[in-house]
Amino acid sequence: MKNYVFWCGVCNIVIFIVLVVLSILVIINIFEDFIVRVVLIILSFFLCGYVEEKIISKYVNGFIEHLKNKL
């Protein structure tokens, strides 16, 4: 069971990092003003955390559960 919790945590952190990096790239490419970029990057950090925790983590944890049952 401990290994399952570890892999769920690792996968959720990786997904969160990917979401943050993608949102930062989009913000940097769309907006020119430095202050707007900073504010949006800070907001996107929290938004990505919320989306990952409330929406995506269910699917990631289910996928890890599926892999655990197959192996």
CSV table of C-alpha atoms in Angstrom, one decimal:
chain,number,residue,atom,x,y,z
A,1,MET,CA,0.0,0.0,0.0
A,2,LYS,CA,2.9,2.4,0.8
A,3,ASN,CA,4.2,2.0,-2.8
A,4,TYR,CA,0.8,2.9,-4.2
A,5,VAL,CA,0.6,6.1,-2.2
A,6,PHE,CA,4.2,7.0,-3.3
A,7,TRP,CA,3.4,6.6,-7.0
A,8,CYS,CA,0.2,8.5,-6.7
A,9,GLY,CA,2.0,11.4,-5.1
A,10,VAL,CA,4.8,11.3,-7.7
A,11,CYS,CA,2.4,11.2,-10.6
A,12,ASN,CA,0.3,14.0,-9.2
A,13,ILE,CA,3.3,16.2,-8.6
A,14,VAL,CA,4.6,15.6,-12.2
A,15,ILE,CA,1.1,16.5,-13.6
A,16,PHE,CA,1.1,19.6,-11.5
A,17,ILE,CA,4.5,20.7,-12.7
A,18,VAL,CA,3.5,20.1,-16.4
A,19,LEU,CA,0.3,22.1,-15.9
A,20,VAL,CA,2.3,25.0,-14.3
A,21,VAL,CA,4.9,25.0,-17.0
A,22,LEU,CA,2.3,24.9,-19.8
A,23,SER,CA,0.4,27.8,-18.3
A,24,ILE,CA,3.5,29.9,-17.8
A,25,LEU,CA,4.5,29.3,-21.4
A,26,VAL,CA,1.0,30.4,-22.6
A,27,ILE,CA,1.0,33.5,-20.4
A,28,ILE,CA,4.5,34.5,-21.5
A,29,ASN,CA,3.6,34.1,-25.2
A,30,ILE,CA,0.3,36.0,-24.9
A,31,PHE,CA,0.9,38.9,-22.6
A,32,GLU,CA,3.5,41.6,-23.0
A,33,ASP,CA,3.2,43.6,-19.8
A,34,PHE,CA,5.5,42.3,-17.0
A,35,ILE,CA,3.1,43.1,-14.1
A,36,VAL,CA,0.3,41.2,-15.9
A,37,ARG,CA,2.5,38.3,-16.5
A,38,VAL,CA,3.6,38.1,-12.8
A,39,VAL,CA,0.0,38.3,-11.5
A,40,LEU,CA,-1.3,35.7,-14.0
A,41,ILE,CA,1.6,33.3,-13.2
A,42,ILE,CA,0.8,33.6,-9.5
A,43,LEU,CA,-2.9,33.0,-10.2
A,44,SER,CA,-2.1,30.1,-12.6
A,45,PHE,CA,0.0,28.4,-9.9
A,46,PHE,CA,-3.0,28.3,-7.6
A,47,LEU,CA,-5.5,27.4,-10.4
A,48,CYS,CA,-3.3,24.6,-11.6
A,49,GLY,CA,-3.1,23.2,-8.0
A,50,TYR,CA,-6.9,23.4,-7.7
A,51,VAL,CA,-7.5,21.7,-11.1
A,52,GLU,CA,-4.9,19.0,-10.4
A,53,GLU,CA,-6.2,18.2,-6.9
A,54,LYS,CA,-9.9,18.4,-7.6
A,55,ILE,CA,-10.2,17.1,-11.2
A,56,ILE,CA,-7.2,15.4,-12.6
A,57,SER,CA,-6.0,13.5,-9.4
A,58,LYS,CA,-9.0,11.3,-9.5
A,59,TYR,CA,-8.0,10.0,-13.0
A,60,VAL,CA,-4.3,9.8,-12.1
A,61,ASN,CA,-5.0,7.8,-8.9
A,62,GLY,CA,-7.5,5.6,-10.8
A,63,PHE,CA,-4.8,4.9,-13.5
A,64,ILE,CA,-2.3,4.0,-10.8
A,65,GLU,CA,-4.8,1.8,-9.1
A,66,HIS,CA,-5.5,0.1,-12.5
A,67,LEU,CA,-1.7,-0.5,-13.0
A,68,LYS,CA,-1.4,-1.8,-9.4
A,69,ASN,CA,-4.2,-4.4,-10.1
A,70,LYS,CA,-2.6,-5.5,-13.4
A,71,LEU,CA,0.8,-6.0,-11.9
